[in-house]
Short mmCIF file of C-alpha atoms in Angstrom, two decimals:
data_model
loop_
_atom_site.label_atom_id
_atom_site.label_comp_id
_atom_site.label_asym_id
_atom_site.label_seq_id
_atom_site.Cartn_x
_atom_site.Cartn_y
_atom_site.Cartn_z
CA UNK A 1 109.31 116.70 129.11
CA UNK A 2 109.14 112.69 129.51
CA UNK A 3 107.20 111.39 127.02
CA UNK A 4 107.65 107.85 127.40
CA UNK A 5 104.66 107.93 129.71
CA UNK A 6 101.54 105.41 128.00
CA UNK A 7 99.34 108.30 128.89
CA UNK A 8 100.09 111.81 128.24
CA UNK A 9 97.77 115.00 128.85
CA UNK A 10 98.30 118.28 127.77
CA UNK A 11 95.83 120.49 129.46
CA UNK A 12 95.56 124.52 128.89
CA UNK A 13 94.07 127.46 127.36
CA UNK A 14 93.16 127.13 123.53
CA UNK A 15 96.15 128.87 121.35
CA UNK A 16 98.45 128.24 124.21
CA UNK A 17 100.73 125.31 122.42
CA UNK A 18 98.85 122.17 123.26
CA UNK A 19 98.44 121.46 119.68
CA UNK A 20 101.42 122.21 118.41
CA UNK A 21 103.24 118.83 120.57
CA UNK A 22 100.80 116.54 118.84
CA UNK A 23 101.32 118.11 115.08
CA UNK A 24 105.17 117.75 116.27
CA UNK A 25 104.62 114.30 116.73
CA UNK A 26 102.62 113.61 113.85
CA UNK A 27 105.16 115.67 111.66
CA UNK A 28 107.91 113.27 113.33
CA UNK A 29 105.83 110.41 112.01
CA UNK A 30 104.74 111.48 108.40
CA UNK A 31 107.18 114.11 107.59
CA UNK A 32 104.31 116.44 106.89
CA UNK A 33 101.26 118.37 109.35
CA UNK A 34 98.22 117.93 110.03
CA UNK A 35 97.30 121.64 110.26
CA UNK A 36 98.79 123.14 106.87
CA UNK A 37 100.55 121.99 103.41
CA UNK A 38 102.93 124.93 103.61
CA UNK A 39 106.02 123.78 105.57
CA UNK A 40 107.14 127.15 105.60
CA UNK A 41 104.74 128.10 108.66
CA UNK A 42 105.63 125.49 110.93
CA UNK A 43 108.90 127.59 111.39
CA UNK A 44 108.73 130.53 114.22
CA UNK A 45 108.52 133.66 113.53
CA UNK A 46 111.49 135.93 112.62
CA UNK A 47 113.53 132.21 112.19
CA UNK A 48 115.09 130.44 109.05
CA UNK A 49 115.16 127.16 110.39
CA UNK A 50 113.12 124.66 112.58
CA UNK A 51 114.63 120.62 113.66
CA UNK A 52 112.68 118.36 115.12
CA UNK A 53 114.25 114.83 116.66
CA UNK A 54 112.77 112.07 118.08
CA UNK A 55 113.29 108.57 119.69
CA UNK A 56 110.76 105.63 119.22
CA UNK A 57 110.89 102.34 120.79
CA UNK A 58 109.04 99.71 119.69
CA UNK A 59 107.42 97.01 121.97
CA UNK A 60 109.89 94.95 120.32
CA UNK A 61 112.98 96.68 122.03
CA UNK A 62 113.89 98.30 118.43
CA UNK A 63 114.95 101.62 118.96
CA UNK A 64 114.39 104.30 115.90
CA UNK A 65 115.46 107.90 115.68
CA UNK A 66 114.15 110.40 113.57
CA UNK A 67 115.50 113.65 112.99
CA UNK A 68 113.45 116.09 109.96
CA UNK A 69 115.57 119.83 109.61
CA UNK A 70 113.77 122.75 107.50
CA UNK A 71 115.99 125.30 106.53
CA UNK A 72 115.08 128.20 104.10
CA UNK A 73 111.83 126.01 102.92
CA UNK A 74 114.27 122.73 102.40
CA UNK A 75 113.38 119.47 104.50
CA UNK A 76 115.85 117.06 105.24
CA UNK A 77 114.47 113.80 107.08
CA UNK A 78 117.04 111.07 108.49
CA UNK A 79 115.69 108.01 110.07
CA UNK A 80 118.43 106.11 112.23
CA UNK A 81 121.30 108.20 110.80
CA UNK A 82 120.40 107.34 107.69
CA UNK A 83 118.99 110.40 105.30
CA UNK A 84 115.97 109.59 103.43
CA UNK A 85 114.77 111.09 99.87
CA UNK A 86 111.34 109.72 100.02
CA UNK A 87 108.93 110.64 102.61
CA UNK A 88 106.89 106.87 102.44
CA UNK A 89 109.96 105.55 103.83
CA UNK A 90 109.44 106.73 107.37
CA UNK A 91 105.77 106.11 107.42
CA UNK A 92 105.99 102.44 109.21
CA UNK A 93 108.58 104.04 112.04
CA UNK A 94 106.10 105.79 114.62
CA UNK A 95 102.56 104.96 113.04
CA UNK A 96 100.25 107.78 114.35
CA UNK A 97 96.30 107.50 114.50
CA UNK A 98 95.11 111.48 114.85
CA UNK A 99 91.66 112.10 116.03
CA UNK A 100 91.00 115.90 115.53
CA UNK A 101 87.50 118.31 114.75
CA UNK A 102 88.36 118.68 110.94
CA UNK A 103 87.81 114.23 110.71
CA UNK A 104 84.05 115.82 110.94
CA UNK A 105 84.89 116.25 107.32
CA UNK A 106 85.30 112.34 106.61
CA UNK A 107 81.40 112.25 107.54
CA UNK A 108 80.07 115.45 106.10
CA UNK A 109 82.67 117.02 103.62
CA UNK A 110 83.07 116.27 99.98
CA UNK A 111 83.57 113.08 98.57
CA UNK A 112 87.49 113.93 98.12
CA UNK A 113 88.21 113.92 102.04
CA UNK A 114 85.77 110.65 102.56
CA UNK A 115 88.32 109.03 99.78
CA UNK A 116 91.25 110.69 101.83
CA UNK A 117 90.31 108.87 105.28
CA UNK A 118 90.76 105.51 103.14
CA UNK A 119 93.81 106.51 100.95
CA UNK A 120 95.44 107.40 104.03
CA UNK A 121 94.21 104.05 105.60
CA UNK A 122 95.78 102.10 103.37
CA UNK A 123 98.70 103.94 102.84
CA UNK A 124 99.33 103.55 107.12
CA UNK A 125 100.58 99.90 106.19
CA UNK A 126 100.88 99.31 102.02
CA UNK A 127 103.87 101.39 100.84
CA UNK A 128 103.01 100.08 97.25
CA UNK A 129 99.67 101.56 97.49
CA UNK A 130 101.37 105.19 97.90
CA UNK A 131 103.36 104.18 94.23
CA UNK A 132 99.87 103.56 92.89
CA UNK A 133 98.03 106.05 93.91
CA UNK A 134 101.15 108.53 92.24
CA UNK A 135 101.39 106.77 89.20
CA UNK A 136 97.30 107.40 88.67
CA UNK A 137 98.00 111.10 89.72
CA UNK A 138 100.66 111.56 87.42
CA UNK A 139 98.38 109.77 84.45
CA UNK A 140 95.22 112.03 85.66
CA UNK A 141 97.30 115.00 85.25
CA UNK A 142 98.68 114.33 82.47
CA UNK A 143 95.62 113.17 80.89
CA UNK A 144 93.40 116.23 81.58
CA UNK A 145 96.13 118.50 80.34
CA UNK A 146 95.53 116.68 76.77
CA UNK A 147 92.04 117.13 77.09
CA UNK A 148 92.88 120.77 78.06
CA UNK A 149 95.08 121.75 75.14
CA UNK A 150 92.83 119.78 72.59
CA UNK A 151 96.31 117.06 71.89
CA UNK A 152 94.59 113.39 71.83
CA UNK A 153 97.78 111.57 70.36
CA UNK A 154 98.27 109.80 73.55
CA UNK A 155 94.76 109.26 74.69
CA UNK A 156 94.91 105.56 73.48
CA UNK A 157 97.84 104.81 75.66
CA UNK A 158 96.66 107.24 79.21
CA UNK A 159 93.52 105.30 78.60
CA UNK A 160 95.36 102.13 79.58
CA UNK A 161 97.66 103.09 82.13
CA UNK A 162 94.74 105.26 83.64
CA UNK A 163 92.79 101.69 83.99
CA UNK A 164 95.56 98.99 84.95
CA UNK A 165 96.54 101.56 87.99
CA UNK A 166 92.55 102.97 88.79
CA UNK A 167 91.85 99.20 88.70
CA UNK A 168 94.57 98.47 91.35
CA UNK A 169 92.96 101.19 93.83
CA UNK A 170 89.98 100.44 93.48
CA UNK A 171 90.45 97.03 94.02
CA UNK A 172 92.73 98.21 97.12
CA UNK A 173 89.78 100.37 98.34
CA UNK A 174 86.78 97.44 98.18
CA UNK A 175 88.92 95.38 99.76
CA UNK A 176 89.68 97.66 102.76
CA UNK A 177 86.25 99.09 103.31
CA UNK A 178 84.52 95.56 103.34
CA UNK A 179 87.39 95.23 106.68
CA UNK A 180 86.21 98.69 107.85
CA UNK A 181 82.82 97.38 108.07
CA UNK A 182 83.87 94.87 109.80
CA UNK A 183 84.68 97.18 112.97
CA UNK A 184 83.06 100.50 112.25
CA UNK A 185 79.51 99.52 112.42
CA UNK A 186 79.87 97.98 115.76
CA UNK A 187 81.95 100.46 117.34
CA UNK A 188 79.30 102.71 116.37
CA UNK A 189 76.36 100.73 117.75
CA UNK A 190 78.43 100.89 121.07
CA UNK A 191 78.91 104.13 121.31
CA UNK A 192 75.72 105.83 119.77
CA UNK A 193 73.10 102.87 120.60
CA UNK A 194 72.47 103.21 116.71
CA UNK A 195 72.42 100.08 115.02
CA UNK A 196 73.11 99.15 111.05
CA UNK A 197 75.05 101.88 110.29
CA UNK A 198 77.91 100.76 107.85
CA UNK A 199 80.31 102.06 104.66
CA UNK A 200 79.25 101.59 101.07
CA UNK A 201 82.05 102.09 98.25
CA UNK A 202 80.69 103.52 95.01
CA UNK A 203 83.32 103.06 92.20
CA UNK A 204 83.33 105.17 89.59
CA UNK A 205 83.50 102.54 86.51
CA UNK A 206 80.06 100.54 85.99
CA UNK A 207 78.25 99.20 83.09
CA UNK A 208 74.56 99.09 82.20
CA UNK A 209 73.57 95.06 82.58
CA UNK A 210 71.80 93.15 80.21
CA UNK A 211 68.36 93.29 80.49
CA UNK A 212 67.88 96.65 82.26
CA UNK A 213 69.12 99.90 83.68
CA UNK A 214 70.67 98.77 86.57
CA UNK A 215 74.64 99.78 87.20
CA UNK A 216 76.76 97.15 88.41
CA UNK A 217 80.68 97.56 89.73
CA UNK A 218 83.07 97.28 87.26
CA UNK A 219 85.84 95.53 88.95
CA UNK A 220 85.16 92.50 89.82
CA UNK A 221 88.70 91.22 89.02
CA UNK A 222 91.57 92.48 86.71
CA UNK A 223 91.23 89.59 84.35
CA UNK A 224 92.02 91.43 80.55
CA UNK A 225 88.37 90.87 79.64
CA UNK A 226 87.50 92.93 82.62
CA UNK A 227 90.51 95.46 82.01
CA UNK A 228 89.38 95.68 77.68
CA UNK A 229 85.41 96.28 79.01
CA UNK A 230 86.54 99.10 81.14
CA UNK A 231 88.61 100.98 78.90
CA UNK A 232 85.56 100.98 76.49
CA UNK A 233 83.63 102.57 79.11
CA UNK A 234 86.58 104.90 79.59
CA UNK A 235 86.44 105.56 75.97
CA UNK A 236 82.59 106.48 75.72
CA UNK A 237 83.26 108.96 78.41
CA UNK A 238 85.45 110.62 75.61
CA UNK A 239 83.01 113.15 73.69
CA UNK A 240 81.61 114.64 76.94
CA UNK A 241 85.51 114.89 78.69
CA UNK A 242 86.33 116.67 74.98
CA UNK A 243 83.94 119.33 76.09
CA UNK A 244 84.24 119.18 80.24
CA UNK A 245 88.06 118.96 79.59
CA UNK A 246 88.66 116.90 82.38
CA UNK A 247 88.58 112.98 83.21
CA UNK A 248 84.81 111.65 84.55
CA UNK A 249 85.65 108.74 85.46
CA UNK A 250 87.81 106.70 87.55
CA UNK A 251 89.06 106.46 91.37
CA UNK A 252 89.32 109.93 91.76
CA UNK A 253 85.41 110.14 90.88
CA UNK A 254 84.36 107.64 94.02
CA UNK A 255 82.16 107.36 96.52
CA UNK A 256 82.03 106.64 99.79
CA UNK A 257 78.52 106.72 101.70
CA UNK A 258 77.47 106.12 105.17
CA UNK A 259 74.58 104.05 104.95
CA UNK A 260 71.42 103.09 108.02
CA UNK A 261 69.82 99.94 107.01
CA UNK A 262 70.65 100.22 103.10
CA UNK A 263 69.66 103.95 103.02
CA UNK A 264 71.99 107.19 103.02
CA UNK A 265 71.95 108.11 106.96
CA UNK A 266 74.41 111.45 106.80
CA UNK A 267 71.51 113.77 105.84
CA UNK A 268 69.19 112.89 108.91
CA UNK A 269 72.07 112.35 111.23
CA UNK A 270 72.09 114.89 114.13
CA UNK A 271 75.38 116.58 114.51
CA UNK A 272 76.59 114.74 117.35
CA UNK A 273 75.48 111.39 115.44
CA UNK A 274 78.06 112.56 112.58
CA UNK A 275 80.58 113.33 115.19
CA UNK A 276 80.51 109.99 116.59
CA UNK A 277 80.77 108.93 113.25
CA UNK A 278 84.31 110.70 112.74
CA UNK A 279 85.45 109.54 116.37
CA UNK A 280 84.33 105.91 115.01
CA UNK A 281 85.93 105.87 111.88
CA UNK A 282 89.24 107.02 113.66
CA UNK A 283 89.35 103.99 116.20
CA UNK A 284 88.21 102.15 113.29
CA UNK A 285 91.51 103.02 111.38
CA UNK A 286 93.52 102.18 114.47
CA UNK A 287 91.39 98.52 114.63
CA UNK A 288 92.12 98.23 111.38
CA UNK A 289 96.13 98.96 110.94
CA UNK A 290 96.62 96.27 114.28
CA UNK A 291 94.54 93.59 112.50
CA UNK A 292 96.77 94.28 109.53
CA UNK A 293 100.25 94.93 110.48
CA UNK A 294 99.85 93.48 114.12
CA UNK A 295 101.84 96.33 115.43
CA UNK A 296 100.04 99.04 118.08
CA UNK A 297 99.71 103.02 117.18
CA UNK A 298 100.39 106.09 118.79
CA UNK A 299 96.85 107.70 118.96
CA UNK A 300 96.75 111.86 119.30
CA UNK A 301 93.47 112.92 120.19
CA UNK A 302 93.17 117.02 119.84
CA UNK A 303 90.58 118.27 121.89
CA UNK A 304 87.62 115.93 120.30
CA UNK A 305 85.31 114.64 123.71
CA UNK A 306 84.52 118.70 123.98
CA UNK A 307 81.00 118.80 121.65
CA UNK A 308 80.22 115.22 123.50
CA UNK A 309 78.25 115.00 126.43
CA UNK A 310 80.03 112.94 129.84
CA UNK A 311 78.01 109.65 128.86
CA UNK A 312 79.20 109.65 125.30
CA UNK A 313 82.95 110.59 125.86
CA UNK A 314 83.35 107.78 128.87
CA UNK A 315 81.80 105.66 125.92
CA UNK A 316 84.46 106.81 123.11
CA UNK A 317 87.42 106.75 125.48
CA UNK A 318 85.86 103.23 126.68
CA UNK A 319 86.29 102.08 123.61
CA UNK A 320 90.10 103.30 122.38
CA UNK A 321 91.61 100.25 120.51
CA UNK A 322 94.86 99.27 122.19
CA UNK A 323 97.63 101.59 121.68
CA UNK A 324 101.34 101.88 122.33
CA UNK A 325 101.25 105.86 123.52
CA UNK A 326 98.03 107.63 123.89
CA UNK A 327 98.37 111.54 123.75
CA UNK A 328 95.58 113.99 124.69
CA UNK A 329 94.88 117.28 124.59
CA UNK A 330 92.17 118.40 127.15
CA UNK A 331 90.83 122.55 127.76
CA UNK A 332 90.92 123.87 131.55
CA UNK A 333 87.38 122.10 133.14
CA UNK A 334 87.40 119.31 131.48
CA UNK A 335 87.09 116.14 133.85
CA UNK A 336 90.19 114.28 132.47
CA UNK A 337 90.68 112.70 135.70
CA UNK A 338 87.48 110.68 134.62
CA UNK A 339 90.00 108.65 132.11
CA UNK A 340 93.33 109.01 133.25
CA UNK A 341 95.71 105.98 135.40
CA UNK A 342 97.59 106.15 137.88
CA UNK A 343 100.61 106.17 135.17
CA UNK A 344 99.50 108.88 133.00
CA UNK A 345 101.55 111.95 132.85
CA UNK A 346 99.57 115.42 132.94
CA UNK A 347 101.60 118.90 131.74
CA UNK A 348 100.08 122.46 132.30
CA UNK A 349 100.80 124.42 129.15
CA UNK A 350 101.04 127.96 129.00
CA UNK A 351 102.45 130.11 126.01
CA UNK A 352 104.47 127.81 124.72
CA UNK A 353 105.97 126.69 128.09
CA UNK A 354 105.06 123.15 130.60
CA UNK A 355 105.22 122.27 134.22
CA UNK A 356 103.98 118.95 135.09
CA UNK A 357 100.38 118.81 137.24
CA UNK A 358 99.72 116.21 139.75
#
C-alpha cells in the first residue's frame, strides 16, 4: 500500500480494518493506541508477537524510521536504528493530530478527559512538560497513600514538591489555553455560525480576596511569596483530606469549561453543537502545534463527518489546518469524492485485506 500519497482514504464496511491502519499509525507515532491501554490486544489472535515499521520524511528531506516489536507483552521501540527506553523520545518524529467519536468526550465527559485534550496538547511539542506532569503524579501518589495509611511525616515536604511542580502545569496550562482561544473560538464561529464561544481554565488553587467572597487564581507567577501563600492553602485543605484521604486540591482538580458569552454553553448545546465542538478543538490542536513548533501534522480522521449533515462536513473539511499527510476513514455511501484531489489515494478494505479504487 503507498502511503506517501497527501491524501489517503480508506473506505469499507465498519469492523472491516479501516481503523486499525490509522491506530497503526498513531501507535508508530506515540508508541501507544488510541483504542486501548492494554498492549497485549493489539497482537492477533493465536500470535505472541506483533512489529510494526515505518518510514517518515519530513518536508525537510530528513528521513526517520521507526520500528516498535511486542513480544510476549514486551515493547521494544527503535527510532533510526537507535533503541529507545523512553517513549517521549519518539513523540516529535511523526506528530499525529487524531480526530475520532470518543474526542466527544473533551466537550461532554468528565473534567479528567477535558484536562487530557490539553495535557496531551502540550505534551505534542514540550517534552519537559511530560517530566512535569510525572513528577506531580508520582508526588500525588505518593501523597494520598500517606493520607491513606494515616503516616503524615512527610506531608511538610509533598506539600512543597506537590506546589513547585502543580505550579509549573498550571502555569503551562493558562498559558496554552489563552493560545487555544486564540483559534478555537473562530474556527467554531465558521463552522457552526455560533459566535463567542471560547475556553475558560479553572485552577484548582484560589484564595478568598480581601474585602469579599470572591475567588481569585492563585498563580499569577511563581515568585516564593506566591509559592509560601499556596502551600498555606494546600495546608488548610489538610483536616478535610485527613478524612477524604485523598488530595483536593491541585492540577489534577481543574477545570476546563466551554463558555457562550461568559456563561457555561455545554448544557444547552445541541448534540451536533458539542460535536462541532470536538471537531474544533481537534483542528484547533493542529493550529496550535504549527504556530508552535512550525512543523505540519499528520491528521487521522476516523469516521467523524458521519453524525454531520453535507453543509457542516464541507464546512469542517473546509477548514482542515494545513497538514503534511491527511488520512481518512470514510463508510460505503459516503460522498468522499465531495473532498478528495486529483492526488488522493482511495483503498477498498475488506477483512483485513485492500485493493486500490479509482
Amino acid at each position: 500500500m503507498d502511503l506517501f500519497s497527501k491524501e489517503v482514504y480508506f473506505t469499507g464496511e465498519n469492523g472491516q480494518g479501516k481503523s486499525n491502519i490509522l491506530e497503526a499509525l498513531y501507535y508508530s507515532a506515540y508508541g501507544s493506541s488510541f483504542r486501548t491501554h492494554n498492549d497485549s490486544e493489539l497482537i492477533k489472535n493465536g500470535e505472541e508477537a506483533m512489529s510494526l515499521r515505518t518510514i517518515f520524511k519530513e518536508e525537510n528531506g530528513n528521513t526517520h524510521t521507526t520500528s516498535i516489536i511486542l513480544d510476549k507483552n514486551k515493547k521494544k521501540i527503535e527510532k533510526d536504528g537507535k533503541i529507545l527506553h523512553d517513549r517521549k523520545e519518539l513523540i516529535n518524529t511523526m506528530p499525529c493530530i487524531l480526530y475520532n467519536h470518543d474526542d466527544l468526550d473533551f466537550a461532554v465527559g468528565s473534567p479528567e478527559r477535558r484536562r487530557f485534550f490539553i495535557d496531551q496538547s502540550l505534551s505534542m511539542y514540550d517534552v519537559m512538560y511530560i517530566d512535569v506532569m510525572r513528577r506531580y503524579k508520582k508526588i500525588l501518589k505518593n501523597r494520598n497513600l500517606c493520607l491513606k495509611e494515616h503516616k503524615y511525616d512527610l506531608f511538610e515536604t509533598y506539600d512543597i514538591q506537590l506546589v513547585m511542580n502543580g505550579l509549573e502545569i498550571q502555569q503551562k496550562r493558562k498559558n496554552a489555553i489563552f493560545q487555544f482561544n486564540q483559534i478555537f473560538g473562530r474556527l467554531y464561529e465558521q463552522v457552526s455560525g455560533i459566535t463567542g464561544v471560547s475556553i475558560r481554565y479553572s485552577p484548582s488553587w484560589k484564595k478568598r480576596t480581601s474585602g469579599n467572597n470572591e475567588e481569585e487564581e492563585l498563580m499569577a507567577n511563581t515568585s516564593l511569596p506566591m509559592i509560601d501563600e499556596i502551600i498555606e492553602y494546600v495546608k488548610s485543605k489538610q483536616k478535610m483530606e485527613k478524612v477524604m484521604c485523598t488530595t483536593l486540591s491541585g492540577p489534577h482538580r481543574d477545570r476546563i469549561v466551554f463558555t457562550k458569552d461568559g456563561q457555561t454553553f455545554v448544557p444547552t448545546a445541541s448534540t451536533g453543537q458539542r460535536r462541532l465542538i470536538a471537531l474544533a478543538l481537534r483542528t484547533a490542536q493542529a493550529v496550535y502545534y504549527t504556530q508552535t513548533t512550525h512543523k505540519k501534522p499528520v491528521l487521522l480522521m476516523d469516521d467523524v463527518l458521519l453524525e454531520l449533515d453535507p453543509d457542516k462536513r464541507q464546512k469542517v473539511t473546509a477548514l482542515l489546518p494545513e497538514y503534511d499527510q491527511l488520512f481518512c476513514t470514510f463508510l460505503p455511501g459516503e460522498p468522499y469524492q465531495r473532498y478528495k484531489r486529483d492526488t488522493t489515494r482511495v483503498y477498498s478494505i475488506k477483512k483485513g485485506e485492500w485493493e486500490e479504487s479509482e
